[in-house]
CSV table of C-alpha atoms in Angstrom, one decimal:
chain,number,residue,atom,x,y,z
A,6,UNK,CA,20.8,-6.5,0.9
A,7,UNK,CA,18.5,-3.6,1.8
A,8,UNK,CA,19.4,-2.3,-1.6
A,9,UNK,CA,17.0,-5.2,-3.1
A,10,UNK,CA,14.4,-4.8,-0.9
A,11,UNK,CA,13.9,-1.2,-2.3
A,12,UNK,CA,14.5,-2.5,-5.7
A,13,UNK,CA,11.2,-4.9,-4.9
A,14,UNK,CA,9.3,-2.2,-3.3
A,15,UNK,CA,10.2,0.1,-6.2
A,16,UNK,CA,8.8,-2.9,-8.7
A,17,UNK,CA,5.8,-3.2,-6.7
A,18,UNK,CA,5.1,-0.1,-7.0
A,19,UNK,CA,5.7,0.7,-10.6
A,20,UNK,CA,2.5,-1.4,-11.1
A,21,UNK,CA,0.6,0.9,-8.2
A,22,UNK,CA,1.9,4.1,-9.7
A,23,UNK,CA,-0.3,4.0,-12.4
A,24,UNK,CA,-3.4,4.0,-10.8
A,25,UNK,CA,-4.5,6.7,-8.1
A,26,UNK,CA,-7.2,8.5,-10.1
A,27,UNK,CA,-10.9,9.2,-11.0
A,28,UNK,CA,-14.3,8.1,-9.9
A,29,UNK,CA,-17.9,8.2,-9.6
A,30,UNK,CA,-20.4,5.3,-8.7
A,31,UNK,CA,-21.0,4.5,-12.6
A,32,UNK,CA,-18.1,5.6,-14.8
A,33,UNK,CA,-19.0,7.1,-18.4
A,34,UNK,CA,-15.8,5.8,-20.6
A,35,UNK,CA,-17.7,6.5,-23.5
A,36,UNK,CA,-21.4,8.2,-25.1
A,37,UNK,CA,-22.7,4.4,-24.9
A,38,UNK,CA,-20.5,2.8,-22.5
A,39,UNK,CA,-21.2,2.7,-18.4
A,40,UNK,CA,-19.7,0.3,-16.1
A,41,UNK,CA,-20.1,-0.2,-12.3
A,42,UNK,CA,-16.8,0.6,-10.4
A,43,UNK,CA,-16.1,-0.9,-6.9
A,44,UNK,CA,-14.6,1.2,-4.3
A,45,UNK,CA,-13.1,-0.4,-1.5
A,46,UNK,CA,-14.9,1.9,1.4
A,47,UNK,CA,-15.4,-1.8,3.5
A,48,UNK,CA,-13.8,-5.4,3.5
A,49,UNK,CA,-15.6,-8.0,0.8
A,50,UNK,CA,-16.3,-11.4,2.2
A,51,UNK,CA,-13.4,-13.2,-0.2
A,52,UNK,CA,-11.3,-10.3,2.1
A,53,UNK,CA,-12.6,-11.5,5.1
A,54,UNK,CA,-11.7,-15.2,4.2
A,55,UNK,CA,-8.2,-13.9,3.1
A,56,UNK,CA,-7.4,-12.1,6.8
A,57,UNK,CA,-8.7,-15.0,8.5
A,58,UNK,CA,-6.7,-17.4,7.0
A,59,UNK,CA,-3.3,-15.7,7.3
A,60,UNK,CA,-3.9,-15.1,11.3
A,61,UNK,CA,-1.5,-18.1,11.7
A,62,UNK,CA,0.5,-16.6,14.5
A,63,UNK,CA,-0.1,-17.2,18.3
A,64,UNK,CA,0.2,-13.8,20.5
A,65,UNK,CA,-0.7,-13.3,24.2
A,66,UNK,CA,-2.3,-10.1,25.0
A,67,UNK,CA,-2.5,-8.7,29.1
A,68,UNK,CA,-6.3,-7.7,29.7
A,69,UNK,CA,-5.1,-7.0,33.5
A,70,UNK,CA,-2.8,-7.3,35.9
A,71,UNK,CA,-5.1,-10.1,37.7
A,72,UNK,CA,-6.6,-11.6,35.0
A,73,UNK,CA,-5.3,-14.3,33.1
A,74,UNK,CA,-3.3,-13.6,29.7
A,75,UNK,CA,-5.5,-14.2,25.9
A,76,UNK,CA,-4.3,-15.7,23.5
A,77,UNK,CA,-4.8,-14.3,20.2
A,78,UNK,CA,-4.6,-15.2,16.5
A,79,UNK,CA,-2.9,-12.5,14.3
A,80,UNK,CA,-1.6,-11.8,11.4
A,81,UNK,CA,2.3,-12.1,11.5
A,82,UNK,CA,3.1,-9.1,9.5
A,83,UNK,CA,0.4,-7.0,10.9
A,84,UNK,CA,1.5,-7.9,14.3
A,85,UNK,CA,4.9,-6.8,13.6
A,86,UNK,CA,4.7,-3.9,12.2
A,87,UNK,CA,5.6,-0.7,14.2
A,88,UNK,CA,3.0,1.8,16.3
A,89,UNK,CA,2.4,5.5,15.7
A,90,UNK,CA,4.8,6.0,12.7
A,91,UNK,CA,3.8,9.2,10.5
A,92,UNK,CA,3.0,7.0,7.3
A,93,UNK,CA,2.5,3.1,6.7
A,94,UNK,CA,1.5,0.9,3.6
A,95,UNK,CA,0.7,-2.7,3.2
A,96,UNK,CA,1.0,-3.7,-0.5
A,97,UNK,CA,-0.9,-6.7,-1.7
A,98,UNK,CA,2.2,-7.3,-4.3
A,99,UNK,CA,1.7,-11.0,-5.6
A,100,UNK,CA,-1.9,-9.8,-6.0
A,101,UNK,CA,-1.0,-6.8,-8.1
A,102,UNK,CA,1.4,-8.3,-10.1
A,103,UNK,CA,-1.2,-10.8,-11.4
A,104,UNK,CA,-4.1,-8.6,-11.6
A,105,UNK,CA,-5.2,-7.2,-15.0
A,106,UNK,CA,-3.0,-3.9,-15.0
A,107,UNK,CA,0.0,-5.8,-13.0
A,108,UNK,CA,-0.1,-8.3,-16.2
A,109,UNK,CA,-0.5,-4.5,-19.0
A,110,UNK,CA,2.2,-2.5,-17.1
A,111,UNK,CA,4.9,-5.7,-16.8
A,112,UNK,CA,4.3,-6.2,-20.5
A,113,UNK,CA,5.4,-2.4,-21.0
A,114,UNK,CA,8.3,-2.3,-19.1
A,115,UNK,CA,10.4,-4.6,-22.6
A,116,UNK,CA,13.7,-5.5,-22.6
A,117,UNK,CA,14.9,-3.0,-19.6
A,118,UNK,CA,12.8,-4.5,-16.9
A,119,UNK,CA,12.6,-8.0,-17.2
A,120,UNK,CA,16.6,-8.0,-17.3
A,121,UNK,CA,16.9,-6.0,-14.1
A,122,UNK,CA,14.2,-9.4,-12.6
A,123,UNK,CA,16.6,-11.4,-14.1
A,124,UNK,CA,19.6,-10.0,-12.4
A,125,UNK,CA,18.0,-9.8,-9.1
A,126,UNK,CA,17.0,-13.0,-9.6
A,127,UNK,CA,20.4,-14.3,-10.6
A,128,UNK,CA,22.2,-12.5,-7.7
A,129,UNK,CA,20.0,-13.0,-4.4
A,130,UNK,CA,18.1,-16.2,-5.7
A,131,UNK,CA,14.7,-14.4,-4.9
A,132,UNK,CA,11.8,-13.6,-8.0
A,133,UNK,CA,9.7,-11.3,-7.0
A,134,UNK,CA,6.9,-12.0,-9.8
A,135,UNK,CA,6.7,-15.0,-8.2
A,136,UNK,CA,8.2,-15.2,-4.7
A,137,UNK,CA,6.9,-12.0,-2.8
A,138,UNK,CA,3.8,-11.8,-1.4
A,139,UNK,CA,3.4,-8.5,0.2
A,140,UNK,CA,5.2,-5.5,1.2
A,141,UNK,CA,5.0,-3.5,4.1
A,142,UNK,CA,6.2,0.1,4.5
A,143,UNK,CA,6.2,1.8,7.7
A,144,UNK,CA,8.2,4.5,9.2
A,145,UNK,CA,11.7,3.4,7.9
A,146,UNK,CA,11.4,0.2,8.6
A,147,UNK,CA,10.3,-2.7,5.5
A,148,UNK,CA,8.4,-6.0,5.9
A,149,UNK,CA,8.2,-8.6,3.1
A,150,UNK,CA,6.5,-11.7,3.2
A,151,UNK,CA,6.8,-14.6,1.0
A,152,UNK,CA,9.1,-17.4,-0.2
A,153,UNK,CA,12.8,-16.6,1.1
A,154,UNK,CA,14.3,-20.3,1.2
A,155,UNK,CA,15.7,-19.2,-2.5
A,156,UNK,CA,17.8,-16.3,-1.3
A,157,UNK,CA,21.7,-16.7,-1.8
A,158,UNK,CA,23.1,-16.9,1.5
A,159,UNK,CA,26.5,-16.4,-0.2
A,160,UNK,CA,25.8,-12.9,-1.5
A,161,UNK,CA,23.8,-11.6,1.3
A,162,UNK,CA,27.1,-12.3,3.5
A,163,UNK,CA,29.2,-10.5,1.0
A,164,UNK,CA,26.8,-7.4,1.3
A,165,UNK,CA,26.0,-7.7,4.7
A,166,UNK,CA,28.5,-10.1,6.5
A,167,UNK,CA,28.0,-12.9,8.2
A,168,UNK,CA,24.7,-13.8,10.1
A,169,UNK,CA,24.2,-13.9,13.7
A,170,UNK,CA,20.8,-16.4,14.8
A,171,UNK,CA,18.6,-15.2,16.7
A,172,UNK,CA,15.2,-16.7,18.8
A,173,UNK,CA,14.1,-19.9,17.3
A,174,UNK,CA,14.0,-19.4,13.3
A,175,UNK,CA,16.0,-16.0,12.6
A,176,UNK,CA,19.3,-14.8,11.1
A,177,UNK,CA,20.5,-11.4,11.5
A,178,UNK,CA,22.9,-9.5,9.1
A,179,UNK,CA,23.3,-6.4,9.8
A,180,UNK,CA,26.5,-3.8,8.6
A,181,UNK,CA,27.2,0.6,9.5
A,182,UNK,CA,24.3,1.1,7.4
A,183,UNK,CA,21.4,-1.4,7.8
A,184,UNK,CA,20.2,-4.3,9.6
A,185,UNK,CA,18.1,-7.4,7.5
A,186,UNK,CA,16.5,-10.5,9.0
A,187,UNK,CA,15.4,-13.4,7.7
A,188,UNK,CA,12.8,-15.1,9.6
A,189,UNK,CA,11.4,-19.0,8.9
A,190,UNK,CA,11.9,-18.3,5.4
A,191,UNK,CA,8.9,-17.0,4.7
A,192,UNK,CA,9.4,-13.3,6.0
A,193,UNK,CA,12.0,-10.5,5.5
A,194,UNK,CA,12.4,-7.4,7.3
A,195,UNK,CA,14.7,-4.3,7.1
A,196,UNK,CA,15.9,-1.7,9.7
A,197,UNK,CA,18.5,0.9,11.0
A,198,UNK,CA,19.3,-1.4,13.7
A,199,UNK,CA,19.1,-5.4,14.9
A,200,UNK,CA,17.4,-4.2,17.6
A,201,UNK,CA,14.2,-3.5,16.2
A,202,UNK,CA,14.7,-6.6,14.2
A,203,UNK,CA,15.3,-8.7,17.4
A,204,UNK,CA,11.9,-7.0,18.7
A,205,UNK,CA,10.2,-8.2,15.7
A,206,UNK,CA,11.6,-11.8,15.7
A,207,UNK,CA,9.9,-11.7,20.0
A,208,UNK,CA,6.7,-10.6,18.6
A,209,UNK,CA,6.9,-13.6,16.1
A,210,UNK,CA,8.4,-15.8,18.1
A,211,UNK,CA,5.6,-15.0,21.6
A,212,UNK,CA,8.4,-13.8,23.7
A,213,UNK,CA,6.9,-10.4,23.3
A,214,UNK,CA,3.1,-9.3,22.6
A,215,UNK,CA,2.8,-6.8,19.3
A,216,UNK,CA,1.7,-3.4,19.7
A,217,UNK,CA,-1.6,-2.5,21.5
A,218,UNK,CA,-2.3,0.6,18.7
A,219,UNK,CA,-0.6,-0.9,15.5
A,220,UNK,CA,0.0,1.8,12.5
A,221,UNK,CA,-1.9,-0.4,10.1
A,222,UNK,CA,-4.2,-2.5,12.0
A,223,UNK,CA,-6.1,-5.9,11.0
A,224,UNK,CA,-9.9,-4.2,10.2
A,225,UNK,CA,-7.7,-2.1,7.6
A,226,UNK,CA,-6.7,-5.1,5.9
A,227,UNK,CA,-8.5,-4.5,2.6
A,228,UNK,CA,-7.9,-3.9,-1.1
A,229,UNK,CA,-5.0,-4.3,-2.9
A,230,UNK,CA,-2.8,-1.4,-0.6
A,231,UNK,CA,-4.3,0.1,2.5
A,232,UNK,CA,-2.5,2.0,4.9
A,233,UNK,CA,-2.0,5.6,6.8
A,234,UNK,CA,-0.9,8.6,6.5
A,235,UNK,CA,0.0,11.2,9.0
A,236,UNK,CA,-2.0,15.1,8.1
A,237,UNK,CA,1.6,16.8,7.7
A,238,UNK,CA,2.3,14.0,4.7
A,239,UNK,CA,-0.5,14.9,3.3
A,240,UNK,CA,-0.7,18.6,3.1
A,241,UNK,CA,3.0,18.4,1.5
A,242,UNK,CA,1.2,16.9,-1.1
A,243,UNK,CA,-1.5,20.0,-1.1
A,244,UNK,CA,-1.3,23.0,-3.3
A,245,UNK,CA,-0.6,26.2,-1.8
A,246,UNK,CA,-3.3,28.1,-2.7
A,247,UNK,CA,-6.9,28.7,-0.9
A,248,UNK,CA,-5.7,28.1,2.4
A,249,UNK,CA,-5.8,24.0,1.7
A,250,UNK,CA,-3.3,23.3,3.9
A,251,UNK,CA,-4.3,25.0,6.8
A,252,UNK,CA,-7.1,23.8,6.4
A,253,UNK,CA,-6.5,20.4,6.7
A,254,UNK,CA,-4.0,20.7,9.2
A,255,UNK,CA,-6.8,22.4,11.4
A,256,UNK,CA,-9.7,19.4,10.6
A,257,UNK,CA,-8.1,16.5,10.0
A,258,UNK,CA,-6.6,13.8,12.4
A,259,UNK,CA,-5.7,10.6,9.5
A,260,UNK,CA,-5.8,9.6,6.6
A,261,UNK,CA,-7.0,6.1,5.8
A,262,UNK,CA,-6.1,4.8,2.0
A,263,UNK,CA,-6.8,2.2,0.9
A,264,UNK,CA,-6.8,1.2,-3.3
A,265,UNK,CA,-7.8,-2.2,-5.0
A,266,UNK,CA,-6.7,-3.3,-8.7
A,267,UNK,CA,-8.8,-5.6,-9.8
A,268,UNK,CA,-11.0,-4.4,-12.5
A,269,UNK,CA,-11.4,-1.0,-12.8
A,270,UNK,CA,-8.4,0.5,-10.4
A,271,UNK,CA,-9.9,2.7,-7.4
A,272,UNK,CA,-9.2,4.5,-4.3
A,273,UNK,CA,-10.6,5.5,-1.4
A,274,UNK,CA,-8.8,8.3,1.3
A,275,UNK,CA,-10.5,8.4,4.4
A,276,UNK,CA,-10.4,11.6,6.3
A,277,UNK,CA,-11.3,12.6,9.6
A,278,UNK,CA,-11.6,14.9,12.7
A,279,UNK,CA,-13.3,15.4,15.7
A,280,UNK,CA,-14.3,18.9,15.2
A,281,UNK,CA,-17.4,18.1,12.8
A,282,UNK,CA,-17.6,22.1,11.2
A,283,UNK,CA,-14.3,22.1,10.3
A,284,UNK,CA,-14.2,18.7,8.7
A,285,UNK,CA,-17.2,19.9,6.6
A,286,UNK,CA,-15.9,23.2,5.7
A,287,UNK,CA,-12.7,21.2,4.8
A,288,UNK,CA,-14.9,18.8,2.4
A,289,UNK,CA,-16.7,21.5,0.8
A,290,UNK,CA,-13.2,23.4,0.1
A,291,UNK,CA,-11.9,20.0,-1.3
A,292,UNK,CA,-14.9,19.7,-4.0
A,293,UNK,CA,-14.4,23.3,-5.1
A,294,UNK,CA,-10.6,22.7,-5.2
A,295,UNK,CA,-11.6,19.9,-7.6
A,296,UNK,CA,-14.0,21.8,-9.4
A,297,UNK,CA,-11.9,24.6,-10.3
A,298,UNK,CA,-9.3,21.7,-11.4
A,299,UNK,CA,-11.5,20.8,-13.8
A,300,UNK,CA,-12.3,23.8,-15.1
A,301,UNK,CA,-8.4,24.8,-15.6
A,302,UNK,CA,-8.0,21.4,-17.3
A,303,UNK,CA,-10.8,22.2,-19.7
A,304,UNK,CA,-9.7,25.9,-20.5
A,305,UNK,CA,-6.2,24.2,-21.4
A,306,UNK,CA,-7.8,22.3,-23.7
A,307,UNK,CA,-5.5,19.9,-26.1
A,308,UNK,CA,-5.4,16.0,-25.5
A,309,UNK,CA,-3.6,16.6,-22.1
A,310,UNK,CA,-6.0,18.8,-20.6
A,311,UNK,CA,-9.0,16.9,-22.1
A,312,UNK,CA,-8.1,13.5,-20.3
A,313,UNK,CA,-7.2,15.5,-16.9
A,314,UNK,CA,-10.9,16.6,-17.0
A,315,UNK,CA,-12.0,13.4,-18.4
A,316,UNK,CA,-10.6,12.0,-15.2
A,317,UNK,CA,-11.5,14.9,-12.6
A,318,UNK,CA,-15.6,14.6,-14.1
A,319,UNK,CA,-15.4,11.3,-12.3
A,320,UNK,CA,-13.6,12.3,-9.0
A,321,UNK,CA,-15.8,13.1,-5.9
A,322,UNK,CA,-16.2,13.7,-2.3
A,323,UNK,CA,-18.1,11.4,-0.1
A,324,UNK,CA,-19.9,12.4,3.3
A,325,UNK,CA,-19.8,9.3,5.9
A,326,UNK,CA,-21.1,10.6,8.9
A,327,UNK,CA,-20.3,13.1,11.3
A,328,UNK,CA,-16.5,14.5,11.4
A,329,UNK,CA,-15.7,11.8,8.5
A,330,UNK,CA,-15.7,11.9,4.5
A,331,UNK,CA,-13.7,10.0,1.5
A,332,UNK,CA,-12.1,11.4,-1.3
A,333,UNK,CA,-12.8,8.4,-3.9
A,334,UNK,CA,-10.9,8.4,-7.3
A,335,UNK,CA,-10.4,5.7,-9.8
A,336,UNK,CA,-8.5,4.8,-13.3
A,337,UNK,CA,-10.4,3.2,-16.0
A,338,UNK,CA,-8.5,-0.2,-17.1
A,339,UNK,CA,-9.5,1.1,-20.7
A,340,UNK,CA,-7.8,4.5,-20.4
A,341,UNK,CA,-4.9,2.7,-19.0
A,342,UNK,CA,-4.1,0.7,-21.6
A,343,UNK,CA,-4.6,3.1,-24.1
A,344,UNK,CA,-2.2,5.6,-22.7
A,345,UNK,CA,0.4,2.1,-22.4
A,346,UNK,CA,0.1,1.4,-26.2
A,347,UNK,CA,1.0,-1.3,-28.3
A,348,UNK,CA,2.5,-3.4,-25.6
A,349,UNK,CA,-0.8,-3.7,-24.0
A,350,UNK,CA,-2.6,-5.0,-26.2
A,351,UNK,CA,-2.1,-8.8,-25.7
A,352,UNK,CA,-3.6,-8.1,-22.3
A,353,UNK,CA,-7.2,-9.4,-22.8
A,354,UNK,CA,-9.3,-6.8,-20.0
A,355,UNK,CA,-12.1,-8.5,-17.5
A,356,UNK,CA,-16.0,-7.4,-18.5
């Protein structure tokens, strides 16, 4: 069954692949042409409203030995999710899928893609264009939330055997590879072993309280996807040259992400350390590291190095205080479906 989780996830995130660059407070998209772009550096009111309402869950939190136990409101999938893994992701699917470059990029993917929703459709009873919610990725374990009533019980005890119940409202299939748990219906998680799945179901079901120090915590909660990521992550991702890595390995302690799709697509990286000199020696480095990007891309010259420095123009480094600074890139709706084509077109794009 895990197999279709990963086949979600990997849909999902067909629709965020497209997105993670180029910025600048006001984007130039043409000589006459300047729109406002919104980063998501804070939580919008309609975000606020969204977190409150889904803190459904009642948890009890120790604030002392002698004093009395609170009780808490959370988020169920927040609360589950695991502490102090190296990387974690919360993916606002159901809202990218219907969001203006969700709608271009499913209208690209033809024939191919909406038979492989069909077939996962047909064989788990589960549509994730219109049955997933979100997805949570963090450390090796996978949260999904949404509408599970649908799913084949039939051929998730082929794949995995048959369930085991567990706590008030779960079932637990696990085989040598995997464990999957179905909990009220409305969530699904995936993990190496039912044990961290029956840890999950406590949280869920108030036997157990959730982590003190979540990976992704609640205040995170904005945007589209939002999440962590450990330094070592990221300097894989980091060119060898100029030291970079080291660099960053010597400044920085996270990295916050978070992106939103709606409109013009945007992200913000969050980076910080508590040595204040080395964070700004890091964020000087990182703007010269861009600006030499965008000189290469400009000496290439031809349509592919034009829209590279098209897009680097717009990316930029933003100072937020002492031992903190963002890294803020965006992707113009426009330039995204004109790189898509043809099978964009019917896609009518917000003002």
């Amino acid at each position: 069954m895990r197999r279709y989780g990963w086949l979600i996830l990997a849909l999902v995130l067909l629709v965020l692949a497209s997105y993670l660059m180029r910025a600048g407070e006001k984007l130039k998209l043409g000589a006459n042409d300047e729109r406002q772009v919104n980063f998501p550096r804070f939580a919008t009111p309609a975000e606020y409203e969204r977190s409150s309402k889904r803190r459904t869950l009642l948890t009890m939190r120790e604030t002392s030995a002698t004093e009395p136990k609170v009780v808490e409101k959370r988020d169920p999938l927040l609360a589950v999710l695991p502490a102090n893994a190296p990387f974690g992701v919360v993916i606002e699917a159901n809202a990218i899928r219907n969001s203006p470059i969700g709608e271009m990029l499913l209208a690209c993917t033809g024939t191919a893609g909406a038979d492989k929703i069909a077939e996962l459709k047909k064989e788990t009873g589960f549509d994730p264009l219109t049955d997933l919610d979100r997805v949570a990725v963090v450390g090796e374990s996978v949260m999904m939330t949404g509408n599970f009533g649908g799913l084949d019980r039939a051929n998730m005890e082929k794949e995995l055997g048959a369930p085991t119940t567990y706590g008030d409202k779960a079932r637990i299939y696990k085989n040598d590879n995997e464990a999957v748990a179905v909990w009220n219906d409305e969530m699904m998680l995936a993990a190496k072993t039912s044990e961290e799945l029956q840890h999950s179901i406590d949280v869920l079901e108030g036997r157990k309280p959730p982590p003190e120090s979540p990976t992704i915590s609640e205040n995170m909660a904005y945007g589209e996807a939002y999440g962590k990521l450990s330094v070592e992550l990221l300097t894989r991702m980091l060119p060898e040259e100029d030291g970079l890595k080291d660099k960053v390995r010597e400044a920085i302690e996270g990295v916050e992400l978070h992106a939103t799709t709606f409109g013009d697509v945007a992200l913000v990286a969050k980076l910080d350390g508590s040595d204040s000199e080395k964070v700004e020696e890091l964020a000087r480095s990182l703007g010269g590291a861009l600006a030499l990007f965008r000189l290469q891309a400009k000496k290439e010259g031809g349509k592919e190095g034009e829209d590279l420095a098209e897009l680097l123009d717009l990316a930029r480094i933003e100072r937020q205080g002492s031992g903190t600074f963002s890294v803020e890139l965006a992707l113009p709706l426009s330039y995204v479906k004109k790189k898509l084509g043809p099978c964009a077109d019917k896609v009518v794009l917000p003002d």
